[in-house]
């Protein structure tokens, strides 16, 4: 039996994690959850699973929740997320599942590492902004970090018993997102609702926009470098519209291994939660004939400059990755609220990166400070 501490229970990954917990009640026990803006959904989940601790957005939501569930411990805000990540410190049979969106996921990850709690990570922004801190902590603490992101979960499955030195390159596939059929010129006046229509995956709003700009793939390249300890020159991306091959690994002997499945996040989440075992999922059997219709296309960095920004931010290193992420979070938020156009997302990120003076190895506090400064500057401009 594993005890589950779930950050971001009300989100897309959070909900799919809850589906698995519900189906495997004998294997998993939900001890704590967090939510943010969707209070009603959090109440519903709390009622269904009766966890010991619930973390909400602020003290007003805390008051409301305490009234509804007087015996449950309720915390809020940044401190609340830390409390949840380290709740029952001594609990050895535990997983922290980080399904938060954005850099808010970094600090609770670090807190969990420091008590040597194993982590199942969906929150890729943790590694984008704080990969250097996590890598350092890997040398000091004993913990496991299992990827939930589908491409990385696939890579983990493919490389499980391989030596890193035998790997020639990783190939991460990208669907191309909602606007993959459009030219740059046609991107000028696209709408928010069209941007949110991802052709293959149903995901939270932010990652759906990140997929349309290809920033998501940029983040995933950085995520792969930290997870698998590989140089960025060994991580390639390719457009694969059908989202059936989730990643490939090319070895020095000329072999290429690929991971194939329907695009459904229940699978990587279930694999990570049940590792090293595999459990039957509801996912329908994969008809091999589907592979007669798959396609691969070379990635076009001119069509998708955000991927290039991410690669450059990783190569420059240090605080540039915080700037990349902070500018992206603010720009995507402004686009979603109708304040800027789709292509302004790129302009905002490029400008923020151009103006930034790099700090080599930013601490957690420096990352938080820089993140707010960058976001404030951008929001001020478009208020
Ligand atoms: P989502 O927007 O659906 O859910 C995000 C969760 O984080 C929600 O529970 C929300 O309440 C919480 N949250 C948001 N802002 C917060 C804040 N400031 N403080 C505390 N909590 C906050 O997002 P998602 O699609 O589930 O994605 C979660 C993470 O997983 C992201 O990093 C995303 O890139 C990654 N991921 C998602 C998918 C997917 O299919 N959805 C696939 C691969 C990776
Ligand atoms: Mg992914």
PDB file of N, CA and C in Angstrom, residues 239-300:
ATOM      1  N   UNK A 239       8.378  16.083 -35.421  1.00  0.00           N
ATOM      2  CA  UNK A 239       6.913  16.235 -35.475  1.00  0.00           C
ATOM      3  C   UNK A 239       6.303  14.880 -35.845  1.00  0.00           C
ATOM      4  N   UNK A 240       5.318  14.500 -35.067  1.00  0.00           N
ATOM      5  CA  UNK A 240       4.632  13.235 -35.312  1.00  0.00           C
ATOM      6  C   UNK A 240       3.157  13.479 -34.961  1.00  0.00           C
ATOM      7  N   UNK A 241       2.381  13.765 -36.002  1.00  0.00           N
ATOM      8  CA  UNK A 241       1.020  14.284 -35.820  1.00  0.00           C
ATOM      9  C   UNK A 241       0.081  13.362 -35.066  1.00  0.00           C
ATOM     10  N   UNK A 242       0.303  12.071 -35.165  1.00  0.00           N
ATOM     11  CA  UNK A 242      -0.689  11.118 -34.652  1.00  0.00           C
ATOM     12  C   UNK A 242      -0.569  10.842 -33.149  1.00  0.00           C
ATOM     13  N   UNK A 243       0.526  11.287 -32.520  1.00  0.00           N
ATOM     14  CA  UNK A 243       0.750  11.029 -31.084  1.00  0.00           C
ATOM     15  C   UNK A 243       0.529   9.567 -30.708  1.00  0.00           C
ATOM     16  N   UNK A 244       1.136   8.682 -31.465  1.00  0.00           N
ATOM     17  CA  UNK A 244       1.066   7.250 -31.120  1.00  0.00           C
ATOM     18  C   UNK A 244       2.434   6.747 -30.681  1.00  0.00           C
ATOM     19  N   UNK A 245       3.483   7.304 -31.301  1.00  0.00           N
ATOM     20  CA  UNK A 245       4.849   6.987 -30.875  1.00  0.00           C
ATOM     21  C   UNK A 245       5.255   8.130 -29.937  1.00  0.00           C
ATOM     22  N   UNK A 246       5.456   7.819 -28.656  1.00  0.00           N
ATOM     23  CA  UNK A 246       5.624   8.907 -27.689  1.00  0.00           C
ATOM     24  C   UNK A 246       7.062   9.368 -27.541  1.00  0.00           C
ATOM     25  N   UNK A 247       7.995   8.501 -27.866  1.00  0.00           N
ATOM     26  CA  UNK A 247       9.417   8.854 -27.896  1.00  0.00           C
ATOM     27  C   UNK A 247      10.169   7.679 -28.476  1.00  0.00           C
ATOM     28  N   UNK A 248      11.416   7.958 -28.881  1.00  0.00           N
ATOM     29  CA  UNK A 248      12.273   6.883 -29.406  1.00  0.00           C
ATOM     30  C   UNK A 248      13.672   7.064 -28.810  1.00  0.00           C
ATOM     31  N   UNK A 249      14.394   5.946 -28.710  1.00  0.00           N
ATOM     32  CA  UNK A 249      15.790   6.027 -28.273  1.00  0.00           C
ATOM     33  C   UNK A 249      16.656   5.359 -29.337  1.00  0.00           C
ATOM     34  N   UNK A 250      17.650   6.081 -29.810  1.00  0.00           N
ATOM     35  CA  UNK A 250      18.589   5.500 -30.770  1.00  0.00           C
ATOM     36  C   UNK A 250      19.868   5.132 -30.027  1.00  0.00           C
ATOM     37  N   UNK A 251      20.328   3.893 -30.226  1.00  0.00           N
ATOM     38  CA  UNK A 251      21.539   3.418 -29.554  1.00  0.00           C
ATOM     39  C   UNK A 251      22.725   3.417 -30.526  1.00  0.00           C
ATOM     40  N   UNK A 252      23.913   3.336 -29.971  1.00  0.00           N
ATOM     41  CA  UNK A 252      25.127   3.377 -30.801  1.00  0.00           C
ATOM     42  C   UNK A 252      25.243   2.193 -31.759  1.00  0.00           C
ATOM     43  N   UNK A 253      24.559   1.078 -31.430  1.00  0.00           N
ATOM     44  CA  UNK A 253      24.661  -0.093 -32.316  1.00  0.00           C
ATOM     45  C   UNK A 253      23.722   0.012 -33.521  1.00  0.00           C
ATOM     46  N   UNK A 254      22.963   1.082 -33.611  1.00  0.00           N
ATOM     47  CA  UNK A 254      22.051   1.256 -34.755  1.00  0.00           C
ATOM     48  C   UNK A 254      20.616   0.891 -34.456  1.00  0.00           C
ATOM     49  N   UNK A 255      20.339   0.363 -33.250  1.00  0.00           N
ATOM     50  CA  UNK A 255      18.949   0.038 -32.887  1.00  0.00           C
ATOM     51  C   UNK A 255      18.186   1.301 -32.512  1.00  0.00           C
ATOM     52  N   UNK A 256      16.931   1.301 -32.870  1.00  0.00           N
ATOM     53  CA  UNK A 256      16.036   2.355 -32.371  1.00  0.00           C
ATOM     54  C   UNK A 256      14.857   1.682 -31.685  1.00  0.00           C
ATOM     55  N   UNK A 257      14.605   2.044 -30.424  1.00  0.00           N
ATOM     56  CA  UNK A 257      13.428   1.534 -29.716  1.00  0.00           C
ATOM     57  C   UNK A 257      12.386   2.647 -29.644  1.00  0.00           C
ATOM     58  N   UNK A 258      11.125   2.262 -29.814  1.00  0.00           N
ATOM     59  CA  UNK A 258      10.056   3.257 -29.773  1.00  0.00           C
ATOM     60  C   UNK A 258       8.979   2.819 -28.781  1.00  0.00           C
ATOM     61  N   UNK A 259       8.318   3.767 -28.166  1.00  0.00           N
ATOM     62  CA  UNK A 259       7.194   3.443 -27.284  1.00  0.00           C
ATOM     63  C   UNK A 259       5.902   3.834 -27.994  1.00  0.00           C
ATOM     64  N   UNK A 260       4.992   2.859 -28.112  1.00  0.00           N
ATOM     65  CA  UNK A 260       3.764   3.070 -28.874  1.00  0.00           C
ATOM     66  C   UNK A 260       2.540   2.826 -27.978  1.00  0.00           C
ATOM     67  N   UNK A 261       1.602   3.747 -28.012  1.00  0.00           N
ATOM     68  CA  UNK A 261       0.313   3.531 -27.326  1.00  0.00           C
ATOM     69  C   UNK A 261      -0.663   4.601 -27.782  1.00  0.00           C
ATOM     70  N   UNK A 262      -1.928   4.425 -27.441  1.00  0.00           N
ATOM     71  CA  UNK A 262      -2.887   5.500 -27.658  1.00  0.00           C
ATOM     72  C   UNK A 262      -2.477   6.677 -26.779  1.00  0.00           C
ATOM     73  N   UNK A 263      -2.789   7.902 -27.212  1.00  0.00           N
ATOM     74  CA  UNK A 263      -2.465   9.047 -26.350  1.00  0.00           C
ATOM     75  C   UNK A 263      -3.455   9.158 -25.195  1.00  0.00           C
ATOM     76  N   UNK A 264      -3.084   8.655 -24.036  1.00  0.00           N
ATOM     77  CA  UNK A 264      -3.943   8.720 -22.856  1.00  0.00           C
ATOM     78  C   UNK A 264      -3.028   8.779 -21.632  1.00  0.00           C
ATOM     79  N   UNK A 265      -3.114   9.868 -20.865  1.00  0.00           N
ATOM     80  CA  UNK A 265      -2.193  10.063 -19.739  1.00  0.00           C
ATOM     81  C   UNK A 265      -2.391   9.058 -18.606  1.00  0.00           C
ATOM     82  N   UNK A 266      -3.543   8.349 -18.603  1.00  0.00           N
ATOM     83  CA  UNK A 266      -3.712   7.331 -17.561  1.00  0.00           C
ATOM     84  C   UNK A 266      -2.567   6.321 -17.625  1.00  0.00           C
ATOM     85  N   UNK A 267      -2.074   6.080 -18.837  1.00  0.00           N
ATOM     86  CA  UNK A 267      -1.032   5.052 -18.993  1.00  0.00           C
ATOM     87  C   UNK A 267       0.294   5.448 -18.316  1.00  0.00           C
ATOM     88  N   UNK A 268       0.883   6.607 -18.683  1.00  0.00           N
ATOM     89  CA  UNK A 268       2.122   6.957 -17.962  1.00  0.00           C
ATOM     90  C   UNK A 268       1.935   7.141 -16.459  1.00  0.00           C
ATOM     91  N   UNK A 269       0.767   7.672 -16.060  1.00  0.00           N
ATOM     92  CA  UNK A 269       0.552   7.863 -14.609  1.00  0.00           C
ATOM     93  C   UNK A 269       0.505   6.484 -13.931  1.00  0.00           C
ATOM     94  N   UNK A 270      -0.238   5.554 -14.548  1.00  0.00           N
ATOM     95  CA  UNK A 270      -0.364   4.217 -13.963  1.00  0.00           C
ATOM     96  C   UNK A 270       0.991   3.509 -13.923  1.00  0.00           C
ATOM     97  N   UNK A 271       1.777   3.665 -14.996  1.00  0.00           N
ATOM     98  CA  UNK A 271       3.096   3.013 -15.027  1.00  0.00           C
ATOM     99  C   UNK A 271       3.961   3.523 -13.865  1.00  0.00           C
ATOM    100  N   UNK A 272       3.977   4.840 -13.696  1.00  0.00           N
ATOM    101  CA  UNK A 272       4.811   5.425 -12.634  1.00  0.00           C
ATOM    102  C   UNK A 272       4.308   5.000 -11.249  1.00  0.00           C
ATOM    103  N   UNK A 273       2.986   4.982 -11.078  1.00  0.00           N
ATOM    104  CA  UNK A 273       2.441   4.647  -9.752  1.00  0.00           C
ATOM    105  C   UNK A 273       2.650   3.179  -9.400  1.00  0.00           C
ATOM    106  N   UNK A 274       2.615   2.313 -10.411  1.00  0.00           N
ATOM    107  CA  UNK A 274       2.701   0.868 -10.140  1.00  0.00           C
ATOM    108  C   UNK A 274       4.085   0.272 -10.355  1.00  0.00           C
ATOM    109  N   UNK A 275       5.033   1.104 -10.823  1.00  0.00           N
ATOM    110  CA  UNK A 275       6.367   0.601 -11.133  1.00  0.00           C
ATOM    111  C   UNK A 275       6.933  -0.222  -9.975  1.00  0.00           C
ATOM    112  N   UNK A 276       7.563  -1.353 -10.171  1.00  0.00           N
ATOM    113  CA  UNK A 276       7.941  -1.973 -11.447  1.00  0.00           C
ATOM    114  C   UNK A 276       6.861  -2.881 -12.056  1.00  0.00           C
ATOM    115  N   UNK A 277       5.656  -2.846 -11.504  1.00  0.00           N
ATOM    116  CA  UNK A 277       4.592  -3.684 -12.071  1.00  0.00           C
ATOM    117  C   UNK A 277       3.785  -2.887 -13.085  1.00  0.00           C
ATOM    118  N   UNK A 278       3.012  -3.627 -13.862  1.00  0.00           N
ATOM    119  CA  UNK A 278       2.082  -2.963 -14.787  1.00  0.00           C
ATOM    120  C   UNK A 278       0.681  -3.444 -14.457  1.00  0.00           C
ATOM    121  N   UNK A 279      -0.258  -2.524 -14.416  1.00  0.00           N
ATOM    122  CA  UNK A 279      -1.648  -2.889 -14.116  1.00  0.00           C
ATOM    123  C   UNK A 279      -2.491  -2.714 -15.365  1.00  0.00           C
ATOM    124  N   UNK A 280      -3.530  -3.518 -15.462  1.00  0.00           N
ATOM    125  CA  UNK A 280      -4.450  -3.388 -16.594  1.00  0.00           C
ATOM    126  C   UNK A 280      -5.111  -2.016 -16.513  1.00  0.00           C
ATOM    127  N   UNK A 281      -5.163  -1.301 -17.635  1.00  0.00           N
ATOM    128  CA  UNK A 281      -5.861  -0.007 -17.660  1.00  0.00           C
ATOM    129  C   UNK A 281      -7.095  -0.154 -18.547  1.00  0.00           C
ATOM    130  N   UNK A 282      -7.920   0.885 -18.569  1.00  0.00           N
ATOM    131  CA  UNK A 282      -9.139   0.847 -19.387  1.00  0.00           C
ATOM    132  C   UNK A 282      -8.815   1.118 -20.862  1.00  0.00           C
ATOM    133  N   UNK A 283      -7.532   1.414 -21.157  1.00  0.00           N
ATOM    134  CA  UNK A 283      -7.175   1.849 -22.515  1.00  0.00           C
ATOM    135  C   UNK A 283      -7.400   0.723 -23.521  1.00  0.00           C
ATOM    136  N   UNK A 284      -8.089   1.064 -24.609  1.00  0.00           N
ATOM    137  CA  UNK A 284      -8.440   0.005 -25.560  1.00  0.00           C
ATOM    138  C   UNK A 284      -7.175  -0.552 -26.229  1.00  0.00           C
ATOM    139  N   UNK A 285      -7.228  -1.837 -26.645  1.00  0.00           N
ATOM    140  CA  UNK A 285      -6.044  -2.435 -27.253  1.00  0.00           C
ATOM    141  C   UNK A 285      -5.592  -1.624 -28.472  1.00  0.00           C
ATOM    142  N   UNK A 286      -4.304  -1.611 -28.700  1.00  0.00           N
ATOM    143  CA  UNK A 286      -3.753  -0.827 -29.812  1.00  0.00           C
ATOM    144  C   UNK A 286      -3.725  -1.689 -31.069  1.00  0.00           C
ATOM    145  N   UNK A 287      -4.460  -1.286 -32.079  1.00  0.00           N
ATOM    146  CA  UNK A 287      -4.489  -2.014 -33.344  1.00  0.00           C
ATOM    147  C   UNK A 287      -3.241  -1.624 -34.146  1.00  0.00           C
ATOM    148  N   UNK A 288      -2.364  -2.623 -34.368  1.00  0.00           N
ATOM    149  CA  UNK A 288      -1.085  -2.337 -35.046  1.00  0.00           C
ATOM    150  C   UNK A 288      -1.270  -1.707 -36.417  1.00  0.00           C
ATOM    151  N   UNK A 289      -2.411  -1.985 -37.044  1.00  0.00           N
ATOM    152  CA  UNK A 289      -2.660  -1.432 -38.376  1.00  0.00           C
ATOM    153  C   UNK A 289      -2.675   0.101 -38.356  1.00  0.00           C
ATOM    154  N   UNK A 290      -2.917   0.659 -37.162  1.00  0.00           N
ATOM    155  CA  UNK A 290      -2.879   2.129 -37.040  1.00  0.00           C
ATOM    156  C   UNK A 290      -1.513   2.671 -37.448  1.00  0.00           C
ATOM    157  N   UNK A 291      -0.484   1.831 -37.270  1.00  0.00           N
ATOM    158  CA  UNK A 291       0.874   2.299 -37.589  1.00  0.00           C
ATOM    159  C   UNK A 291       1.107   2.434 -39.096  1.00  0.00           C
ATOM    160  N   UNK A 292       0.153   1.930 -39.888  1.00  0.00           N
ATOM    161  CA  UNK A 292       0.290   2.137 -41.345  1.00  0.00           C
ATOM    162  C   UNK A 292       0.122   3.597 -41.715  1.00  0.00           C
ATOM    163  N   UNK A 293      -0.477   4.357 -40.803  1.00  0.00           N
ATOM    164  CA  UNK A 293      -0.782   5.751 -41.138  1.00  0.00           C
ATOM    165  C   UNK A 293      -0.035   6.771 -40.289  1.00  0.00           C
ATOM    166  N   UNK A 294       1.094   6.392 -39.713  1.00  0.00           N
ATOM    167  CA  UNK A 294       1.811   7.404 -38.925  1.00  0.00           C
ATOM    168  C   UNK A 294       2.846   8.130 -39.783  1.00  0.00           C
ATOM    169  N   UNK A 295       3.133   9.355 -39.378  1.00  0.00           N
ATOM    170  CA  UNK A 295       4.076  10.159 -40.163  1.00  0.00           C
ATOM    171  C   UNK A 295       5.072  10.859 -39.236  1.00  0.00           C
ATOM    172  N   UNK A 296       6.235  11.148 -39.767  1.00  0.00           N
ATOM    173  CA  UNK A 296       7.245  11.920 -39.038  1.00  0.00           C
ATOM    174  C   UNK A 296       7.740  13.046 -39.935  1.00  0.00           C
ATOM    175  N   UNK A 297       7.935  14.223 -39.323  1.00  0.00           N
ATOM    176  CA  UNK A 297       8.399  15.385 -40.087  1.00  0.00           C
ATOM    177  C   UNK A 297       9.507  16.062 -39.305  1.00  0.00           C
ATOM    178  N   UNK A 298      10.500  16.576 -40.019  1.00  0.00           N
ATOM    179  CA  UNK A 298      11.592  17.277 -39.344  1.00  0.00           C
ATOM    180  C   UNK A 298      11.038  18.495 -38.592  1.00  0.00           C
ATOM    181  N   UNK A 299      11.541  18.738 -37.414  1.00  0.00           N
ATOM    182  CA  UNK A 299      11.113  19.915 -36.631  1.00  0.00           C
ATOM    183  C   UNK A 299      11.596  21.191 -37.328  1.00  0.00           C
ATOM    184  N   UNK A 300      10.738  22.199 -37.347  1.00  0.00           N
ATOM    185  CA  UNK A 300      11.065  23.456 -38.022  1.00  0.00           C
ATOM    186  C   UNK A 300      11.202  24.574 -36.971  1.00  0.00           C
TER     187      UNK A 300
END
